[in-house]
């Protein structure tokens, strides 16, 4: 027994296929006219750019080799392309060479900085010596030591200690001011060695808690480092000592070189011999 269906009867199969084909044809129809050779032109420009870049790299490879970031990126890309199961000895060697180059650059900068510092120190000593040779009177000579000479050397105090049998109460000593102080024989050796049984060095650089009052006077509490130059004042004379004091505890340290101060002390010795004669 056939059951009757409500509504319209289904269209024939051919009609459905024809309608579907027409619909698909409309959907695939171009909405706008595409310019000819558009894709080809774009690819040609890209190829030209790549070729230009390639020729530039080939002609000037140092542009890549001198750029550390580019070289690092290229090496990293090469390692990634090889995979994790391959050990790149060349990459390891490059890392070591790069680390060594960094150390060499640091050393180079340190050497240049030290050279500039030595040059500046040499200029200071030369200027101080020229100023020290200007005075025509001994009193002016001593006054300049704690004045312009100290300013040139960038120290806070300069004192001259002479061993003698005289006392500071002597009028001839008192009028020379605070720069000069006299001491009993043996004081210089004891001061330089702190009383130990060791030979005194020509130049002694050290850090101290405070300066000696008998040398620096009122400035003694502020002195944190000093340079002591032992003076040979000639045959038949007791030794002397030139002391430079600084408030900066790092201005004079035992690790510093003493060549410039030795030269300054040698010139000062000769100047003192001339004044004492």
PDB file of C-alpha atoms in Angstrom:
ATOM      1  CA  UNK A   1       0.000   0.000   0.000  1.00  0.00           C
ATOM      2  CA  UNK A   2       1.603   3.340  -1.107  1.00  0.00           C
ATOM      3  CA  UNK A   3       1.566   6.196   1.308  1.00  0.00           C
ATOM      4  CA  UNK A   4       0.851   9.589  -0.311  1.00  0.00           C
ATOM      5  CA  UNK A   5       3.448  12.389   0.309  1.00  0.00           C
ATOM      6  CA  UNK A   6       2.428  15.960   1.088  1.00  0.00           C
ATOM      7  CA  UNK A   7       3.843  18.944  -0.773  1.00  0.00           C
ATOM      8  CA  UNK A   8       5.581  19.253  -4.150  1.00  0.00           C
ATOM      9  CA  UNK A   9       7.203  16.330  -5.834  1.00  0.00           C
ATOM     10  CA  UNK A  10      11.062  16.400  -5.897  1.00  0.00           C
ATOM     11  CA  UNK A  11      12.633  17.880  -9.054  1.00  0.00           C
ATOM     12  CA  UNK A  12      14.386  15.573 -11.500  1.00  0.00           C
ATOM     13  CA  UNK A  13      18.053  14.730 -10.918  1.00  0.00           C
ATOM     14  CA  UNK A  14      19.258  16.509 -14.090  1.00  0.00           C
ATOM     15  CA  UNK A  15      17.613  19.736 -13.027  1.00  0.00           C
ATOM     16  CA  UNK A  16      19.415  19.629  -9.677  1.00  0.00           C
ATOM     17  CA  UNK A  17      22.791  19.048 -11.330  1.00  0.00           C
ATOM     18  CA  UNK A  18      22.235  21.869 -13.819  1.00  0.00           C
ATOM     19  CA  UNK A  19      21.299  24.327 -11.090  1.00  0.00           C
ATOM     20  CA  UNK A  20      24.306  23.343  -8.956  1.00  0.00           C
ATOM     21  CA  UNK A  21      26.682  23.750 -11.888  1.00  0.00           C
ATOM     22  CA  UNK A  22      25.328  27.225 -12.664  1.00  0.00           C
ATOM     23  CA  UNK A  23      25.688  28.244  -9.028  1.00  0.00           C
ATOM     24  CA  UNK A  24      29.278  27.028  -8.864  1.00  0.00           C
ATOM     25  CA  UNK A  25      30.107  28.817 -12.112  1.00  0.00           C
ATOM     26  CA  UNK A  26      28.915  32.104 -10.648  1.00  0.00           C
ATOM     27  CA  UNK A  27      30.892  31.596  -7.460  1.00  0.00           C
ATOM     28  CA  UNK A  28      34.110  30.939  -9.394  1.00  0.00           C
ATOM     29  CA  UNK A  29      33.699  33.883 -11.706  1.00  0.00           C
ATOM     30  CA  UNK A  30      36.387  36.620 -11.098  1.00  0.00           C
ATOM     31  CA  UNK A  31      35.065  39.668  -9.271  1.00  0.00           C
ATOM     32  CA  UNK A  32      37.603  41.991 -10.876  1.00  0.00           C
ATOM     33  CA  UNK A  33      40.012  41.846 -13.712  1.00  0.00           C
ATOM     34  CA  UNK A  34      43.475  40.841 -12.533  1.00  0.00           C
ATOM     35  CA  UNK A  35      46.293  42.812 -14.147  1.00  0.00           C
ATOM     36  CA  UNK A  36      48.443  40.713 -16.354  1.00  0.00           C
ATOM     37  CA  UNK A  37      51.846  39.621 -15.067  1.00  0.00           C
ATOM     38  CA  UNK A  38      51.053  40.941 -11.547  1.00  0.00           C
ATOM     39  CA  UNK A  39      52.374  37.837  -9.818  1.00  0.00           C
ATOM     40  CA  UNK A  40      55.249  37.548 -12.207  1.00  0.00           C
ATOM     41  CA  UNK A  41      56.245  41.177 -11.672  1.00  0.00           C
ATOM     42  CA  UNK A  42      56.217  40.748  -7.862  1.00  0.00           C
ATOM     43  CA  UNK A  43      58.401  37.655  -8.033  1.00  0.00           C
ATOM     44  CA  UNK A  44      60.769  39.424 -10.420  1.00  0.00           C
ATOM     45  CA  UNK A  45      61.198  42.349  -7.984  1.00  0.00           C
ATOM     46  CA  UNK A  46      61.831  39.965  -5.088  1.00  0.00           C
ATOM     47  CA  UNK A  47      64.398  38.096  -7.145  1.00  0.00           C
ATOM     48  CA  UNK A  48      66.079  41.384  -8.076  1.00  0.00           C
ATOM     49  CA  UNK A  49      66.285  42.418  -4.399  1.00  0.00           C
ATOM     50  CA  UNK A  50      67.751  39.081  -3.387  1.00  0.00           C
ATOM     51  CA  UNK A  51      70.227  39.180  -6.246  1.00  0.00           C
ATOM     52  CA  UNK A  52      71.267  42.723  -5.344  1.00  0.00           C
ATOM     53  CA  UNK A  53      71.797  41.755  -1.711  1.00  0.00           C
ATOM     54  CA  UNK A  54      73.699  38.664  -2.787  1.00  0.00           C
ATOM     55  CA  UNK A  55      76.020  40.670  -5.029  1.00  0.00           C
ATOM     56  CA  UNK A  56      76.640  43.217  -2.241  1.00  0.00           C
ATOM     57  CA  UNK A  57      77.569  40.488   0.233  1.00  0.00           C
ATOM     58  CA  UNK A  58      79.880  38.833  -2.305  1.00  0.00           C
ATOM     59  CA  UNK A  59      81.576  42.128  -3.145  1.00  0.00           C
ATOM     60  CA  UNK A  60      81.960  43.259   0.480  1.00  0.00           C
ATOM     61  CA  UNK A  61      81.914  40.196   2.763  1.00  0.00           C
ATOM     62  CA  UNK A  62      83.576  42.157   5.564  1.00  0.00           C
ATOM     63  CA  UNK A  63      80.220  43.815   6.226  1.00  0.00           C
ATOM     64  CA  UNK A  64      78.992  40.467   7.515  1.00  0.00           C
ATOM     65  CA  UNK A  65      82.252  39.268   9.042  1.00  0.00           C
ATOM     66  CA  UNK A  66      82.722  42.461  11.065  1.00  0.00           C
ATOM     67  CA  UNK A  67      79.200  42.357  12.495  1.00  0.00           C
ATOM     68  CA  UNK A  68      79.261  40.193  15.612  1.00  0.00           C
ATOM     69  CA  UNK A  69      75.469  39.931  15.864  1.00  0.00           C
ATOM     70  CA  UNK A  70      75.104  38.743  12.269  1.00  0.00           C
ATOM     71  CA  UNK A  71      77.860  36.162  12.662  1.00  0.00           C
ATOM     72  CA  UNK A  72      76.289  34.887  15.876  1.00  0.00           C
ATOM     73  CA  UNK A  73      72.924  34.538  14.127  1.00  0.00           C
ATOM     74  CA  UNK A  74      74.485  32.687  11.183  1.00  0.00           C
ATOM     75  CA  UNK A  75      76.336  30.272  13.447  1.00  0.00           C
ATOM     76  CA  UNK A  76      73.187  29.635  15.473  1.00  0.00           C
ATOM     77  CA  UNK A  77      71.207  28.962  12.294  1.00  0.00           C
ATOM     78  CA  UNK A  78      73.892  26.547  11.106  1.00  0.00           C
ATOM     79  CA  UNK A  79      73.812  24.647  14.398  1.00  0.00           C
ATOM     80  CA  UNK A  80      70.021  24.470  14.264  1.00  0.00           C
ATOM     81  CA  UNK A  81      70.123  23.111  10.718  1.00  0.00           C
ATOM     82  CA  UNK A  82      72.573  20.361  11.691  1.00  0.00           C
ATOM     83  CA  UNK A  83      70.417  19.152  14.573  1.00  0.00           C
ATOM     84  CA  UNK A  84      71.220  18.310  18.163  1.00  0.00           C
ATOM     85  CA  UNK A  85      72.959  15.000  17.503  1.00  0.00           C
ATOM     86  CA  UNK A  86      75.948  16.571  15.740  1.00  0.00           C
ATOM     87  CA  UNK A  87      78.789  18.171  17.673  1.00  0.00           C
ATOM     88  CA  UNK A  88      80.073  21.248  15.842  1.00  0.00           C
ATOM     89  CA  UNK A  89      83.751  21.486  16.724  1.00  0.00           C
ATOM     90  CA  UNK A  90      84.076  24.560  14.579  1.00  0.00           C
ATOM     91  CA  UNK A  91      81.377  26.289  16.626  1.00  0.00           C
ATOM     92  CA  UNK A  92      83.133  25.346  19.859  1.00  0.00           C
ATOM     93  CA  UNK A  93      86.391  26.722  18.484  1.00  0.00           C
ATOM     94  CA  UNK A  94      84.610  29.921  17.466  1.00  0.00           C
ATOM     95  CA  UNK A  95      83.197  30.336  20.975  1.00  0.00           C
ATOM     96  CA  UNK A  96      86.650  29.935  22.474  1.00  0.00           C
ATOM     97  CA  UNK A  97      88.151  32.394  20.015  1.00  0.00           C
ATOM     98  CA  UNK A  98      85.377  34.873  20.766  1.00  0.00           C
ATOM     99  CA  UNK A  99      85.992  34.570  24.513  1.00  0.00           C
ATOM    100  CA  UNK A 100      89.717  35.015  23.950  1.00  0.00           C
ATOM    101  CA  UNK A 101      89.078  38.070  21.785  1.00  0.00           C
ATOM    102  CA  UNK A 102      86.920  39.599  24.516  1.00  0.00           C
ATOM    103  CA  UNK A 103      89.719  39.085  27.043  1.00  0.00           C
ATOM    104  CA  UNK A 104      92.247  40.636  24.673  1.00  0.00           C
ATOM    105  CA  UNK A 105      89.989  43.647  24.155  1.00  0.00           C
ATOM    106  CA  UNK A 106      89.638  44.084  27.927  1.00  0.00           C
ATOM    107  CA  UNK A 107      93.412  43.866  28.320  1.00  0.00           C
ATOM    108  CA  UNK A 108      93.885  46.353  25.498  1.00  0.00           C
ATOM    109  CA  UNK A 109      91.548  48.840  27.162  1.00  0.00           C
ATOM    110  CA  UNK A 110      93.318  48.370  30.498  1.00  0.00           C
ATOM    111  CA  UNK A 111      96.729  48.982  28.912  1.00  0.00           C
ATOM    112  CA  UNK A 112      95.503  52.143  27.195  1.00  0.00           C
ATOM    113  CA  UNK A 113      93.946  53.424  30.428  1.00  0.00           C
ATOM    114  CA  UNK A 114      97.180  52.738  32.320  1.00  0.00           C
ATOM    115  CA  UNK A 115      99.197  54.506  29.607  1.00  0.00           C
ATOM    116  CA  UNK A 116      97.008  57.607  29.827  1.00  0.00           C
ATOM    117  CA  UNK A 117      97.241  57.546  33.618  1.00  0.00           C
ATOM    118  CA  UNK A 118     101.037  57.280  33.492  1.00  0.00           C
ATOM    119  CA  UNK A 119     101.199  60.111  30.981  1.00  0.00           C
ATOM    120  CA  UNK A 120      99.037  62.308  33.197  1.00  0.00           C
ATOM    121  CA  UNK A 121     101.207  61.464  36.215  1.00  0.00           C
ATOM    122  CA  UNK A 122     104.373  62.266  34.274  1.00  0.00           C
ATOM    123  CA  UNK A 123     102.989  65.648  33.262  1.00  0.00           C
ATOM    124  CA  UNK A 124     102.068  66.411  36.872  1.00  0.00           C
ATOM    125  CA  UNK A 125     105.537  65.586  38.154  1.00  0.00           C
ATOM    126  CA  UNK A 126     107.207  67.636  35.423  1.00  0.00           C
ATOM    127  CA  UNK A 127     105.027  70.655  36.176  1.00  0.00           C
ATOM    128  CA  UNK A 128     105.677  70.320  39.909  1.00  0.00           C
ATOM    129  CA  UNK A 129     109.431  70.158  39.334  1.00  0.00           C
ATOM    130  CA  UNK A 130     109.382  73.260  37.139  1.00  0.00           C
ATOM    131  CA  UNK A 131     107.432  75.126  39.785  1.00  0.00           C
ATOM    132  CA  UNK A 132     109.812  73.902  42.489  1.00  0.00           C
ATOM    133  CA  UNK A 133     112.784  75.336  40.574  1.00  0.00           C
ATOM    134  CA  UNK A 134     111.311  78.838  40.246  1.00  0.00           C
ATOM    135  CA  UNK A 135     111.869  80.328  43.758  1.00  0.00           C
ATOM    136  CA  UNK A 136     115.018  82.311  44.412  1.00  0.00           C
ATOM    137  CA  UNK A 137     114.732  82.177  48.211  1.00  0.00           C
ATOM    138  CA  UNK A 138     114.591  79.160  50.502  1.00  0.00           C
ATOM    139  CA  UNK A 139     111.541  80.419  52.403  1.00  0.00           C
ATOM    140  CA  UNK A 140     109.596  80.784  49.164  1.00  0.00           C
ATOM    141  CA  UNK A 141     110.812  77.354  48.096  1.00  0.00           C
ATOM    142  CA  UNK A 142     109.356  75.760  51.244  1.00  0.00           C
ATOM    143  CA  UNK A 143     106.147  77.768  51.058  1.00  0.00           C
ATOM    144  CA  UNK A 144     105.512  76.606  47.492  1.00  0.00           C
ATOM    145  CA  UNK A 145     105.856  72.961  48.553  1.00  0.00           C
ATOM    146  CA  UNK A 146     102.594  73.097  50.487  1.00  0.00           C
ATOM    147  CA  UNK A 147     101.085  75.536  48.021  1.00  0.00           C
ATOM    148  CA  UNK A 148     101.288  75.316  44.261  1.00  0.00           C
ATOM    149  CA  UNK A 149     103.450  72.175  44.221  1.00  0.00           C
ATOM    150  CA  UNK A 150     100.918  70.337  46.387  1.00  0.00           C
ATOM    151  CA  UNK A 151      98.079  71.561  44.172  1.00  0.00           C
ATOM    152  CA  UNK A 152      99.818  70.338  41.030  1.00  0.00           C
ATOM    153  CA  UNK A 153     100.457  66.926  42.573  1.00  0.00           C
ATOM    154  CA  UNK A 154      96.876  66.851  43.902  1.00  0.00           C
ATOM    155  CA  UNK A 155      97.848  66.086  47.476  1.00  0.00           C
ATOM    156  CA  UNK A 156      96.523  67.710  50.624  1.00  0.00           C
ATOM    157  CA  UNK A 157      99.813  68.302  52.442  1.00  0.00           C
ATOM    158  CA  UNK A 158     103.552  68.291  51.738  1.00  0.00           C
ATOM    159  CA  UNK A 159     105.998  68.266  54.625  1.00  0.00           C
ATOM    160  CA  UNK A 160     109.795  68.288  54.825  1.00  0.00           C
ATOM    161  CA  UNK A 161     111.484  66.550  57.746  1.00  0.00           C
ATOM    162  CA  UNK A 162     115.157  67.194  58.488  1.00  0.00           C
ATOM    163  CA  UNK A 163     117.180  65.406  61.120  1.00  0.00           C
ATOM    164  CA  UNK A 164     119.221  67.856  63.148  1.00  0.00           C
ATOM    165  CA  UNK A 165     120.578  68.553  66.584  1.00  0.00           C
ATOM    166  CA  UNK A 166     118.592  71.779  66.715  1.00  0.00           C
ATOM    167  CA  UNK A 167     115.087  72.000  68.126  1.00  0.00           C
ATOM    168  CA  UNK A 168     111.945  73.564  66.706  1.00  0.00           C
ATOM    169  CA  UNK A 169     112.281  76.319  69.302  1.00  0.00           C
ATOM    170  CA  UNK A 170     115.228  77.646  67.335  1.00  0.00           C
ATOM    171  CA  UNK A 171     114.133  80.970  65.740  1.00  0.00           C
ATOM    172  CA  UNK A 172     115.770  80.058  62.430  1.00  0.00           C
ATOM    173  CA  UNK A 173     113.603  76.943  62.256  1.00  0.00           C
ATOM    174  CA  UNK A 174     110.362  78.521  63.479  1.00  0.00           C
ATOM    175  CA  UNK A 175     110.329  81.210  60.803  1.00  0.00           C
ATOM    176  CA  UNK A 176     110.307  78.604  58.038  1.00  0.00           C
ATOM    177  CA  UNK A 177     106.694  77.751  58.828  1.00  0.00           C
ATOM    178  CA  UNK A 178     104.735  74.513  59.221  1.00  0.00           C
ATOM    179  CA  UNK A 179     106.179  72.919  56.078  1.00  0.00           C
ATOM    180  CA  UNK A 180     109.513  72.178  57.749  1.00  0.00           C
ATOM    181  CA  UNK A 181     109.816  70.108  60.880  1.00  0.00           C
ATOM    182  CA  UNK A 182     113.018  68.974  62.537  1.00  0.00           C
ATOM    183  CA  UNK A 183     113.582  65.663  64.263  1.00  0.00           C
ATOM    184  CA  UNK A 184     116.296  63.967  66.214  1.00  0.00           C
ATOM    185  CA  UNK A 185     118.791  61.717  64.398  1.00  0.00           C
ATOM    186  CA  UNK A 186     117.311  58.326  63.520  1.00  0.00           C
ATOM    187  CA  UNK A 187     113.730  59.574  63.232  1.00  0.00           C
ATOM    188  CA  UNK A 188     113.496  59.113  59.440  1.00  0.00           C
ATOM    189  CA  UNK A 189     114.633  55.482  59.525  1.00  0.00           C
ATOM    190  CA  UNK A 190     112.292  54.662  62.407  1.00  0.00           C
ATOM    191  CA  UNK A 191     109.332  56.380  60.764  1.00  0.00           C
ATOM    192  CA  UNK A 192     109.790  54.623  57.430  1.00  0.00           C
ATOM    193  CA  UNK A 193     110.177  51.153  58.950  1.00  0.00           C
ATOM    194  CA  UNK A 194     107.839  51.569  61.948  1.00  0.00           C
ATOM    195  CA  UNK A 195     110.812  50.683  64.138  1.00  0.00           C
ATOM    196  CA  UNK A 196     111.352  47.275  62.550  1.00  0.00           C
ATOM    197  CA  UNK A 197     114.793  45.948  61.750  1.00  0.00           C
ATOM    198  CA  UNK A 198     114.403  46.228  57.967  1.00  0.00           C
ATOM    199  CA  UNK A 199     116.083  48.529  55.451  1.00  0.00           C
ATOM    200  CA  UNK A 200     114.107  51.639  54.575  1.00  0.00           C
ATOM    201  CA  UNK A 201     113.019  51.961  50.968  1.00  0.00           C
ATOM    202  CA  UNK A 202     113.673  55.051  48.917  1.00  0.00           C
ATOM    203  CA  UNK A 203     109.931  55.559  48.358  1.00  0.00           C
ATOM    204  CA  UNK A 204     107.300  54.216  50.751  1.00  0.00           C
ATOM    205  CA  UNK A 205     103.607  54.284  49.837  1.00  0.00           C
ATOM    206  CA  UNK A 206     101.086  53.266  52.470  1.00  0.00           C
ATOM    207  CA  UNK A 207      97.597  53.729  53.849  1.00  0.00           C
ATOM    208  CA  UNK A 208      97.283  54.941  57.426  1.00  0.00           C
ATOM    209  CA  UNK A 209      94.536  55.521  59.967  1.00  0.00           C
ATOM    210  CA  UNK A 210      95.736  59.075  60.587  1.00  0.00           C
ATOM    211  CA  UNK A 211      98.840  61.119  59.958  1.00  0.00           C
ATOM    212  CA  UNK A 212     101.612  61.724  62.457  1.00  0.00           C
ATOM    213  CA  UNK A 213     101.011  64.962  64.344  1.00  0.00           C
ATOM    214  CA  UNK A 214     104.722  65.785  64.511  1.00  0.00           C
ATOM    215  CA  UNK A 215     104.750  65.833  60.696  1.00  0.00           C
ATOM    216  CA  UNK A 216     101.329  67.009  59.505  1.00  0.00           C
ATOM    217  CA  UNK A 217     100.346  69.113  62.504  1.00  0.00           C
ATOM    218  CA  UNK A 218      96.678  70.147  62.455  1.00  0.00           C
ATOM    219  CA  UNK A 219      96.068  68.214  59.216  1.00  0.00           C
ATOM    220  CA  UNK A 220      97.155  64.912  60.768  1.00  0.00           C
ATOM    221  CA  UNK A 221      93.630  63.620  61.656  1.00  0.00           C
ATOM    222  CA  UNK A 222      92.521  63.938  58.022  1.00  0.00           C
ATOM    223  CA  UNK A 223      95.450  62.176  56.350  1.00  0.00           C
ATOM    224  CA  UNK A 224      94.611  58.623  55.241  1.00  0.00           C
ATOM    225  CA  UNK A 225      97.498  57.795  52.892  1.00  0.00           C
ATOM    226  CA  UNK A 226     101.026  59.076  52.475  1.00  0.00           C
ATOM    227  CA  UNK A 227     104.088  58.892  50.263  1.00  0.00           C
ATOM    228  CA  UNK A 228     107.420  59.092  52.087  1.00  0.00           C
ATOM    229  CA  UNK A 229     110.538  59.964  50.071  1.00  0.00           C
ATOM    230  CA  UNK A 230     113.832  59.371  51.825  1.00  0.00           C
ATOM    231  CA  UNK A 231     116.347  62.114  51.041  1.00  0.00           C
ATOM    232  CA  UNK A 232     120.113  61.876  50.812  1.00  0.00           C
ATOM    233  CA  UNK A 233     121.268  65.424  51.412  1.00  0.00           C
ATOM    234  CA  UNK A 234     124.905  64.803  50.716  1.00  0.00           C
ATOM    235  CA  UNK A 235     128.048  63.662  52.425  1.00  0.00           C
ATOM    236  CA  UNK A 236     128.366  64.697  56.044  1.00  0.00           C
ATOM    237  CA  UNK A 237     124.672  65.584  56.406  1.00  0.00           C
ATOM    238  CA  UNK A 238     121.899  63.723  58.188  1.00  0.00           C
ATOM    239  CA  UNK A 239     119.122  62.276  56.016  1.00  0.00           C
ATOM    240  CA  UNK A 240     115.814  63.973  55.440  1.00  0.00           C
ATOM    241  CA  UNK A 241     112.343  62.960  54.319  1.00  0.00           C
ATOM    242  CA  UNK A 242     109.707  64.508  52.078  1.00  0.00           C
ATOM    243  CA  UNK A 243     106.195  63.392  53.007  1.00  0.00           C
ATOM    244  CA  UNK A 244     103.062  63.846  50.887  1.00  0.00           C
ATOM    245  CA  UNK A 245      99.721  63.283  52.604  1.00  0.00           C
ATOM    246  CA  UNK A 246      96.281  62.739  51.081  1.00  0.00           C
ATOM    247  CA  UNK A 247      92.825  62.498  52.596  1.00  0.00           C
ATOM    248  CA  UNK A 248      91.903  59.838  50.040  1.00  0.00           C
ATOM    249  CA  UNK A 249      92.978  56.431  51.445  1.00  0.00           C
ATOM    250  CA  UNK A 250      93.504  55.135  47.897  1.00  0.00           C
ATOM    251  CA  UNK A 251      95.651  58.012  46.675  1.00  0.00           C
ATOM    252  CA  UNK A 252      98.841  56.238  47.793  1.00  0.00           C
ATOM    253  CA  UNK A 253      98.880  52.437  48.059  1.00  0.00           C
ATOM    254  CA  UNK A 254     101.739  49.907  48.175  1.00  0.00           C
ATOM    255  CA  UNK A 255     100.612  48.439  44.830  1.00  0.00           C
ATOM    256  CA  UNK A 256     101.369  51.628  42.921  1.00  0.00           C
ATOM    257  CA  UNK A 257     104.556  52.229  40.982  1.00  0.00           C
ATOM    258  CA  UNK A 258     107.205  54.500  42.449  1.00  0.00           C
ATOM    259  CA  UNK A 259     109.243  55.512  39.389  1.00  0.00           C
ATOM    260  CA  UNK A 260     107.814  59.024  39.083  1.00  0.00           C
ATOM    261  CA  UNK A 261     108.093  59.721  42.801  1.00  0.00           C
ATOM    262  CA  UNK A 262     111.673  58.419  42.788  1.00  0.00           C
ATOM    263  CA  UNK A 263     112.472  60.866  40.004  1.00  0.00           C
ATOM    264  CA  UNK A 264     110.761  63.697  41.879  1.00  0.00           C
ATOM    265  CA  UNK A 265     112.684  62.792  45.040  1.00  0.00           C
ATOM    266  CA  UNK A 266     115.980  62.789  43.133  1.00  0.00           C
ATOM    267  CA  UNK A 267     115.342  66.290  41.806  1.00  0.00           C
ATOM    268  CA  UNK A 268     114.266  67.481  45.253  1.00  0.00           C
ATOM    269  CA  UNK A 269     117.458  66.068  46.804  1.00  0.00           C
ATOM    270  CA  UNK A 270     119.609  68.036  44.398  1.00  0.00           C
ATOM    271  CA  UNK A 271     117.626  71.204  44.989  1.00  0.00           C
ATOM    272  CA  UNK A 272     118.004  70.805  48.759  1.00  0.00           C
ATOM    273  CA  UNK A 273     121.750  70.240  48.456  1.00  0.00           C
ATOM    274  CA  UNK A 274     121.999  73.495  46.557  1.00  0.00           C
ATOM    275  CA  UNK A 275     120.015  75.373  49.202  1.00  0.00           C
ATOM    276  CA  UNK A 276     121.955  73.838  52.094  1.00  0.00           C
ATOM    277  CA  UNK A 277     125.293  74.652  50.529  1.00  0.00           C
TER     278      UNK A 277
END
